[in-house]
Short mmCIF file of C-alpha atoms and ligand atoms in Angstrom, two decimals:
data_model
loop_
_atom_site.label_atom_id
_atom_site.label_comp_id
_atom_site.label_asym_id
_atom_site.label_seq_id
_atom_site.Cartn_x
_atom_site.Cartn_y
_atom_site.Cartn_z
CA MET A 1 0.38 0.42 0.23
CA THR A 2 1.99 3.70 -0.73
CA VAL A 3 0.17 6.91 -2.20
CA LEU A 4 2.17 7.29 -5.36
CA ALA A 5 2.09 11.17 -6.85
CA ILE A 6 2.76 12.19 -10.46
CA THR A 7 4.73 15.31 -10.90
CA GLU A 8 4.51 17.68 -13.45
CA HIS A 9 7.12 20.41 -15.44
CA ARG A 10 6.76 22.67 -18.48
CA ARG A 11 9.76 23.17 -20.45
CA GLY A 12 13.01 23.35 -18.44
CA ASP A 13 10.94 24.17 -14.91
CA VAL A 14 9.20 22.00 -12.35
CA ARG A 15 4.80 22.97 -12.25
CA ASP A 16 3.73 24.74 -8.88
CA VAL A 17 0.99 21.59 -8.70
CA SER A 18 4.27 19.79 -8.40
CA TYR A 19 5.27 20.67 -5.01
CA GLU A 20 1.48 20.83 -4.08
CA LEU A 21 0.94 17.14 -4.82
CA VAL A 22 2.96 16.18 -2.15
CA THR A 23 1.23 17.73 1.02
CA ALA A 24 -2.10 16.96 -0.48
CA GLY A 25 -0.36 13.31 -0.94
CA ARG A 26 1.58 13.58 2.47
CA GLU A 27 -1.97 14.58 4.19
CA LEU A 28 -3.35 11.46 2.16
CA ALA A 29 -0.20 9.08 3.85
CA ASP A 30 -0.47 10.42 6.61
CA ASP A 31 -4.09 9.02 7.09
CA LEU A 32 -3.97 6.32 5.14
CA GLY A 33 -0.61 5.43 7.85
CA THR A 34 2.12 4.75 4.16
CA ASP A 35 5.02 5.94 2.35
CA LEU A 36 4.26 8.79 0.01
CA GLU A 37 5.66 8.12 -4.04
CA LEU A 38 6.30 10.93 -6.61
CA ALA A 39 6.77 9.97 -9.73
CA VAL A 40 9.68 12.38 -12.48
CA ILE A 41 8.21 11.09 -16.16
CA GLY A 42 11.30 12.75 -19.26
CA GLY A 43 13.23 15.66 -19.09
CA ASP A 44 16.02 16.68 -16.18
CA VAL A 45 14.72 13.44 -13.97
CA GLU A 46 17.89 14.08 -11.69
CA GLY A 47 17.37 18.03 -11.69
CA PHE A 48 13.32 17.56 -11.17
CA ALA A 49 14.21 14.75 -8.65
CA ASP A 50 16.45 17.14 -6.61
CA ASP A 51 13.57 19.83 -7.60
CA VAL A 52 10.14 18.28 -6.03
CA ASN A 53 13.02 15.92 -3.34
CA ARG A 54 10.13 17.64 -0.30
CA ASP A 55 9.91 16.29 3.95
CA GLY A 56 7.71 14.06 3.80
CA VAL A 57 8.47 12.46 0.01
CA ASP A 58 10.09 8.65 0.74
CA THR A 59 10.63 7.39 -2.58
CA ILE A 60 10.97 9.38 -5.74
CA TYR A 61 10.75 6.77 -9.16
CA THR A 62 12.84 8.50 -12.38
CA VAL A 63 11.74 7.64 -15.60
CA ASP A 64 13.62 8.71 -17.88
CA GLU A 65 11.91 8.81 -21.51
CA GLY A 66 11.33 11.87 -23.71
CA GLU A 67 12.41 15.47 -23.10
CA GLU A 68 7.98 17.02 -22.78
CA PHE A 69 4.90 16.04 -21.79
CA ASN A 70 4.13 13.30 -24.16
CA HIS A 71 0.03 11.47 -23.43
CA GLY A 72 1.42 7.49 -24.93
CA VAL A 73 5.02 7.72 -22.56
CA TYR A 74 2.67 9.14 -19.59
CA THR A 75 0.59 6.38 -19.69
CA GLN A 76 2.20 3.95 -20.64
CA ALA A 77 4.82 4.57 -17.80
CA ILE A 78 2.51 5.20 -15.08
CA GLU A 79 0.27 2.45 -15.99
CA GLN A 80 3.61 0.29 -16.04
CA LEU A 81 5.61 2.05 -13.03
CA ALA A 82 1.95 1.88 -10.59
CA THR A 83 1.34 -1.76 -11.80
CA GLU A 84 4.51 -2.43 -10.03
CA VAL A 85 3.94 -0.26 -6.55
CA GLU A 86 0.68 -1.07 -6.26
CA PRO A 87 -0.17 2.19 -4.85
CA THR A 88 -3.95 2.58 -3.37
CA ALA A 89 -3.62 6.49 -4.36
CA LEU A 90 -3.05 7.69 -7.55
CA LEU A 91 -2.67 11.38 -7.64
CA MET A 92 -1.65 13.14 -10.45
CA PRO A 93 -2.50 17.19 -11.54
CA ASN A 94 -6.19 18.24 -12.62
CA SER A 95 -4.15 20.20 -15.28
CA VAL A 96 -4.00 20.51 -19.49
CA ASN A 97 -1.94 17.75 -19.73
CA GLY A 98 -2.96 15.05 -16.13
CA LEU A 99 -6.58 15.60 -17.45
CA ASP A 100 -5.51 14.26 -20.55
CA TYR A 101 -3.60 11.33 -19.03
CA ALA A 102 -5.66 10.51 -15.45
CA PRO A 103 -8.48 9.05 -17.84
CA ALA A 104 -6.47 6.84 -20.16
CA VAL A 105 -4.45 5.69 -16.89
CA ALA A 106 -7.78 5.36 -14.91
CA GLU A 107 -8.83 3.14 -17.43
CA GLY A 108 -6.07 0.73 -18.26
CA LEU A 109 -5.70 0.13 -14.02
CA ASP A 110 -9.12 -0.54 -13.71
CA LEU A 111 -9.26 2.42 -11.68
CA PRO A 112 -12.41 4.68 -9.95
CA LEU A 113 -11.25 8.46 -11.09
CA VAL A 114 -12.16 11.39 -9.50
CA THR A 115 -11.36 14.23 -11.43
CA ASP A 116 -10.59 18.46 -10.15
CA VAL A 117 -10.93 17.60 -5.93
CA VAL A 118 -10.44 20.36 -3.37
CA ASP A 119 -10.26 18.33 -0.20
CA PHE A 120 -10.79 15.05 0.81
CA GLU A 121 -10.99 13.02 4.29
CA THR A 122 -10.41 8.87 5.09
CA ASN A 123 -13.33 8.02 7.51
CA GLY A 124 -13.38 3.81 6.92
CA ASN A 125 -13.82 4.44 3.21
CA LEU A 126 -12.00 7.91 1.33
CA GLU A 127 -14.73 11.12 0.60
CA VAL A 128 -13.77 13.46 -1.80
CA THR A 129 -14.90 16.66 -2.07
CA ARG A 130 -15.25 18.68 -5.44
CA GLU A 131 -17.23 21.23 -6.67
CA GLN A 132 -19.31 22.12 -9.43
CA TYR A 133 -21.84 24.65 -10.86
CA GLY A 134 -18.90 26.60 -10.87
CA GLY A 135 -18.18 26.30 -7.88
CA LYS A 136 -21.58 27.34 -5.93
CA VAL A 137 -21.90 23.73 -4.93
CA GLU A 138 -20.11 21.89 -3.41
CA THR A 139 -20.32 17.58 -3.83
CA THR A 140 -18.56 14.97 -1.42
CA TYR A 141 -18.61 11.67 -3.37
CA ASP A 142 -17.93 8.31 -0.93
CA ILE A 143 -15.21 5.99 -2.91
CA ASP A 144 -15.98 2.52 -3.01
CA ALA A 145 -12.69 0.95 -3.63
CA ASP A 146 -9.35 0.14 -1.74
CA ASP A 147 -7.81 1.38 -5.11
CA TYR A 148 -8.89 4.62 -6.59
CA ALA A 149 -7.74 7.56 -8.59
CA LEU A 150 -8.05 11.63 -8.00
CA THR A 151 -6.35 14.40 -9.82
CA ILE A 152 -5.87 17.47 -7.80
CA ARG A 153 -7.21 20.56 -8.25
CA PRO A 154 -4.23 23.16 -8.53
CA ALA A 155 -3.65 25.57 -5.73
CA GLU A 156 -6.06 24.14 -3.23
CA TRP A 157 -2.82 22.96 -0.64
CA PRO A 158 -0.62 24.78 0.13
CA LYS A 159 3.16 24.31 -1.85
CA ALA A 160 6.12 21.70 -0.13
CA GLU A 161 8.39 23.86 0.94
CA ALA A 162 11.26 21.65 3.19
CA ALA A 163 13.48 19.66 1.82
CA GLY A 164 13.82 15.79 2.30
CA ASP A 165 15.98 12.70 1.62
CA ALA A 166 13.32 10.69 -0.88
CA ALA A 167 15.55 6.98 -2.14
CA ILE A 168 16.01 7.72 -5.44
CA GLU A 169 15.31 5.56 -8.53
CA ALA A 170 15.61 5.18 -11.66
CA PHE A 171 11.96 3.18 -13.33
CA ASP A 172 12.82 1.04 -16.82
CA ALA A 173 9.51 1.71 -18.60
CA ASP A 174 8.62 -0.71 -21.56
CA ILE A 175 7.60 2.07 -23.80
CA ASP A 176 6.09 0.27 -27.15
CA GLU A 177 7.09 3.57 -29.65
CA SER A 178 4.65 1.90 -32.09
CA ALA A 179 1.84 2.69 -29.84
CA LEU A 180 2.43 5.70 -28.78
CA GLY A 181 -0.07 7.55 -31.65
CA THR A 182 1.04 10.81 -30.97
CA THR A 183 4.73 12.96 -31.50
CA VAL A 184 6.19 16.13 -30.41
CA ASN A 185 7.07 18.43 -32.55
CA GLY A 186 7.77 21.28 -30.39
CA PHE A 187 6.47 23.95 -27.98
CA GLU A 188 4.63 27.06 -29.37
CA GLU A 189 3.24 29.31 -26.72
CA VAL A 190 -0.99 30.35 -27.56
CA GLY A 191 -0.82 34.34 -27.63
CA GLY A 192 -0.50 36.59 -25.72
CA GLY A 193 4.06 35.48 -26.07
CA ASP A 194 5.58 33.41 -22.66
CA VAL A 195 4.34 35.48 -19.87
CA ASP A 196 2.44 32.45 -18.15
CA ILE A 197 0.11 34.85 -15.59
CA THR A 198 0.22 31.58 -12.48
CA GLU A 199 4.03 32.31 -12.20
CA ALA A 200 3.33 35.91 -11.28
CA ASP A 201 3.96 37.90 -7.14
CA VAL A 202 1.79 40.30 -7.99
CA LEU A 203 -1.39 40.63 -11.18
CA VAL A 204 -3.29 43.72 -12.41
CA SER A 205 -6.64 42.17 -13.18
CA ILE A 206 -8.67 43.95 -14.91
CA GLY A 207 -12.55 43.87 -16.32
CA ARG A 208 -15.88 44.81 -17.74
CA GLY A 209 -14.99 48.48 -15.15
CA ILE A 210 -12.63 49.44 -17.60
CA ASP A 211 -15.32 50.80 -20.51
CA GLU A 212 -13.59 50.17 -24.00
CA GLU A 213 -10.23 48.93 -25.86
CA GLU A 214 -8.14 52.20 -25.51
CA ASN A 215 -8.70 52.74 -21.62
CA LEU A 216 -5.99 49.39 -21.06
CA PRO A 217 -2.81 52.09 -21.18
CA LEU A 218 -4.00 52.86 -18.06
CA VAL A 219 -4.11 49.58 -15.96
CA GLU A 220 -1.02 48.89 -18.78
CA GLU A 221 1.34 51.35 -17.20
CA LEU A 222 -0.13 50.80 -13.54
CA ALA A 223 1.40 47.24 -14.14
CA ASP A 224 4.48 48.44 -15.24
CA THR A 225 4.41 50.86 -12.52
CA LEU A 226 4.84 47.58 -10.26
CA GLY A 227 6.90 45.38 -11.37
CA ALA A 228 3.33 43.59 -12.09
CA THR A 229 1.94 41.19 -14.22
CA LEU A 230 -1.88 42.15 -16.37
CA SER A 231 -4.54 39.66 -16.29
CA SER A 232 -7.86 39.68 -16.43
CA SER A 233 -11.84 38.95 -16.24
CA ARG A 234 -13.22 36.81 -18.57
CA PRO A 235 -15.42 39.36 -20.82
CA ILE A 236 -12.66 41.21 -21.13
CA VAL A 237 -10.81 38.86 -23.97
CA ASP A 238 -14.16 37.43 -25.29
CA ASN A 239 -13.72 41.31 -26.48
CA GLY A 240 -10.56 40.04 -27.66
CA TRP A 241 -8.81 42.88 -25.65
CA LEU A 242 -6.71 40.00 -24.13
CA PRO A 243 -5.03 36.87 -25.16
CA LYS A 244 -7.03 34.26 -23.81
CA ASN A 245 -3.75 33.15 -21.64
CA ARG A 246 -4.08 36.53 -19.47
CA GLN A 247 -7.78 34.76 -18.20
CA VAL A 248 -8.50 34.05 -14.52
CA GLY A 249 -11.32 31.75 -13.41
CA GLN A 250 -12.91 28.86 -14.16
CA SER A 251 -12.44 28.76 -17.42
CA GLY A 252 -9.28 30.74 -17.48
CA LYS A 253 -6.59 30.27 -14.99
CA VAL A 254 -6.00 29.53 -11.00
CA VAL A 255 -3.45 31.50 -9.99
CA THR A 256 -2.04 32.29 -6.43
CA PRO A 257 -0.14 35.82 -6.14
CA ASP A 258 1.16 37.94 -3.09
CA VAL A 259 -0.77 41.07 -4.36
CA TYR A 260 -4.42 40.68 -6.77
CA ILE A 261 -5.51 43.95 -7.84
CA ALA A 262 -8.98 43.32 -8.82
CA ILE A 263 -10.54 46.28 -11.19
CA GLY A 264 -13.34 46.60 -11.64
CA ILE A 265 -14.20 43.57 -11.51
CA SER A 266 -16.78 42.50 -9.65
CA GLY A 267 -16.01 38.92 -8.53
CA ALA A 268 -18.75 36.26 -9.82
CA VAL A 269 -17.90 33.05 -8.20
CA GLN A 270 -16.24 31.58 -11.94
CA HIS A 271 -14.05 34.76 -11.34
CA VAL A 272 -12.80 33.63 -7.99
CA ALA A 273 -12.64 30.45 -8.53
CA GLY A 274 -9.88 31.28 -10.23
CA MET A 275 -8.03 33.69 -7.61
CA LYS A 276 -9.25 33.35 -4.13
CA GLY A 277 -5.59 31.77 -3.34
CA ALA A 278 -4.11 35.25 -4.15
CA ASP A 279 -2.47 35.87 -0.58
CA THR A 280 -3.69 39.84 -0.38
CA ILE A 281 -7.25 41.02 -2.53
CA VAL A 282 -7.07 44.58 -3.17
CA ALA A 283 -10.63 45.72 -4.99
CA ILE A 284 -10.96 48.30 -6.79
CA ASN A 285 -14.77 49.20 -7.62
CA THR A 286 -17.80 51.45 -7.75
CA ASP A 287 -19.78 49.91 -6.45
CA PRO A 288 -19.69 48.58 -2.72
CA ASN A 289 -22.00 46.26 -2.52
CA ALA A 290 -20.21 44.14 -5.21
CA PRO A 291 -19.14 40.38 -4.51
CA ILE A 292 -15.32 41.11 -4.39
CA TYR A 293 -15.60 42.92 -1.68
CA ASP A 294 -17.34 39.68 0.55
CA ILE A 295 -13.26 38.41 -0.70
CA ALA A 296 -11.06 41.08 -0.47
CA ASP A 297 -8.37 42.26 2.12
CA TYR A 298 -8.21 45.87 1.55
CA GLY A 299 -11.08 47.35 -1.15
CA ILE A 300 -11.24 51.01 -2.77
CA VAL A 301 -15.05 51.91 -3.18
CA ASP A 302 -13.85 54.64 -6.10
CA ASP A 303 -14.08 55.07 -9.87
CA LEU A 304 -11.00 53.44 -11.30
CA PHE A 305 -10.64 56.27 -13.66
CA ASP A 306 -9.87 58.32 -11.11
CA VAL A 307 -8.04 56.46 -8.26
CA VAL A 308 -5.46 54.15 -10.95
CA PRO A 309 -3.72 57.15 -12.24
CA GLU A 310 -3.34 58.42 -8.48
CA LEU A 311 -1.58 54.96 -6.97
CA ILE A 312 0.52 54.95 -10.61
CA GLU A 313 2.41 58.52 -9.35
CA GLU A 314 2.37 57.46 -5.97
CA PHE A 315 4.46 54.38 -7.11
CA GLY A 316 6.22 57.11 -9.22
CA GLY A 317 5.16 56.78 -12.51
CA GLU A 318 3.16 58.67 -15.32
CA ALA A 319 -0.79 58.02 -16.55
CA PRO A 320 -1.33 57.80 -19.50
CA ASP A 321 -3.73 60.33 -21.11
CA LEU A 322 -6.70 59.04 -22.68
C1 FAD B 1 -19.44 28.30 -17.46
C2 FAD B 1 -18.59 29.75 -17.36
C3 FAD B 1 -16.97 29.87 -17.38
C4 FAD B 1 -17.14 31.09 -17.04
N1 FAD B 1 -15.25 31.41 -16.53
C5 FAD B 1 -15.41 32.91 -16.42
C6 FAD B 1 -13.62 33.33 -15.39
O1 FAD B 1 -12.86 31.91 -16.55
N2 FAD B 1 -13.58 34.39 -15.60
C7 FAD B 1 -14.07 35.26 -15.36
O2 FAD B 1 -13.57 36.22 -14.88
N3 FAD B 1 -15.54 35.04 -15.86
C8 FAD B 1 -16.35 33.98 -16.25
N4 FAD B 1 -17.29 34.03 -16.28
C9 FAD B 1 -18.20 35.46 -16.61
C10 FAD B 1 -18.28 34.91 -15.53
O3 FAD B 1 -19.66 34.77 -14.84
C11 FAD B 1 -18.92 36.68 -15.00
O4 FAD B 1 -19.33 37.42 -15.87
C12 FAD B 1 -17.17 37.81 -15.05
O5 FAD B 1 -16.18 37.12 -14.67
C13 FAD B 1 -17.67 39.06 -14.71
O6 FAD B 1 -16.49 39.92 -15.22
P1 FAD B 1 -16.44 40.91 -15.10
O7 FAD B 1 -16.08 40.57 -12.78
O8 FAD B 1 -15.26 42.71 -16.00
O9 FAD B 1 -17.50 42.11 -15.38
P2 FAD B 1 -19.20 42.35 -14.98
O10 FAD B 1 -19.66 41.31 -13.62
O11 FAD B 1 -19.44 44.05 -15.89
O12 FAD B 1 -17.84 43.67 -13.59
C14 FAD B 1 -17.59 44.92 -13.86
C15 FAD B 1 -16.89 45.37 -12.48
O13 FAD B 1 -16.96 46.56 -12.45
C16 FAD B 1 -17.57 47.73 -11.78
N5 FAD B 1 -17.13 49.07 -12.53
C17 FAD B 1 -17.64 49.38 -13.42
N6 FAD B 1 -17.20 50.57 -13.53
C18 FAD B 1 -16.33 51.12 -12.94
C19 FAD B 1 -15.58 52.22 -12.42
N7 FAD B 1 -14.99 52.43 -13.63
N8 FAD B 1 -14.34 52.44 -11.73
C20 FAD B 1 -14.48 50.87 -10.86
N9 FAD B 1 -15.40 49.71 -11.14
C21 FAD B 1 -16.32 50.24 -12.12
C22 FAD B 1 -18.86 47.56 -11.59
O14 FAD B 1 -19.23 48.32 -11.12
C23 FAD B 1 -18.60 46.15 -12.03
O15 FAD B 1 -18.70 45.46 -10.29
C24 FAD B 1 -17.94 32.75 -16.53
C25 FAD B 1 -18.91 31.71 -16.45
C26 FAD B 1 -19.61 31.39 -17.30
C27 FAD B 1 -21.01 30.64 -17.70
#
C-alpha cells in the first residue's frame, strides 16, 4: 500500500502543482498510514527529482523517457510503475496534461477516477470533495473501492517547501513506440507570448469596468509601474482585448499571487474560483455591494479612472492621457 503522485514539469521547470501534490499526497499517506512516492517522467529527471525531494516524500521514481509531456509515454510509464508499486491512491494534477492522461491511466488500471478534487477525508472509505455549478455547490463522493485515482486541483493545497531525503530510484519503463500514437515536434505558447500569469507574484487584473479597449494603457501603466503582470476577467478576453492566457477564473487560469489587484471586476463566482488563493486581494470598484468585496482584504470604493492614475503617480509612474 502506498500513495503515488505524478509530478509535472514544463519547458525545464517543475510546475507548482507538483509541490502541492506533495502536500496533498503526504496528508493522504498520513491518513492511510503509508508511504508517499513520486514519479518524475521525462526531461531532466535527476534535476526534477532533486527539486521535488521535499519533506515527507519517501521515494521518487525517475522515468527517463522523452523531454516534454507525451500522452502515450506518460500513460504507459504510469501504468507500468503503478502495476509494480501497487498504489492505493494514484494522485495526478488536474492540469491540462493531467486531464489528458489521467482518464486513460485510470481506464488501463481499472481504477475509479475522481477529477478536480479540492478536499478529501478518510473516514473508513475515502470521501472526496469537488465543486460543481461553477463553485456554487460542493459535492462529496464516497469512494467505495480499495484503490482509486484522483486529480488534484492546483492551488488548493500549499506547496511543500522543506527539503526532504527521499530515496531516488530509476524506473525502466518499457515504452512501446509503435503504440504511442503521437509525437511531440515542438512547443508553442498560444497567444500572449511567454507570459504565464500563474507564475506572477503581483497581478493587476482588469474587468469590464475598464469600459473600452482604448482605456487599457491605464492599467498596463499601473502594472509596469508596480512590476506586476496584467491579467483579466473573462469579458476582456471575450472582447479580444487581451489574449486567453491572461484570463483568470474557472474557464481561465487559477492564480496564487502574493497580491491580486482586481480593478473594475465584480467578483462573479467563476472569476473568484481562479483567484481566491491570492495572499492579499485589493479591489477597486464603484459598487460597494460588489461581491469582490466579500473576499477582498483591502477595498477602494471609487472610480478606477480616478484611483488608478493616483496609484501610478504614487508608485513613481506617469499616468497616460486617455
Ligand atoms: C461557464 C462559465 C465560465 C466562466 N468562466 C469565467 C472565468 O474563467 N473568468 C471570469 O472572469 N469570468 C468567467 N465567467 C463569467 C462570469 O460569470 C462573469 O460574467 C465575469 O466574471 C464578469 O466579469 P467582470 O467582473 O469583469 O464584469 P462585470 O460583472 O460586468 O463587473 C464589472 C464591475 O466593474 C465595476 N465598475 C464599472 N465601472 C467602474 C469604474 N469606472 N470604476 C470602478 N469599478 C467600475 C462594476 O461596479 C462591476 O462590479 C464564466 C461564466 C460562465 C457561465
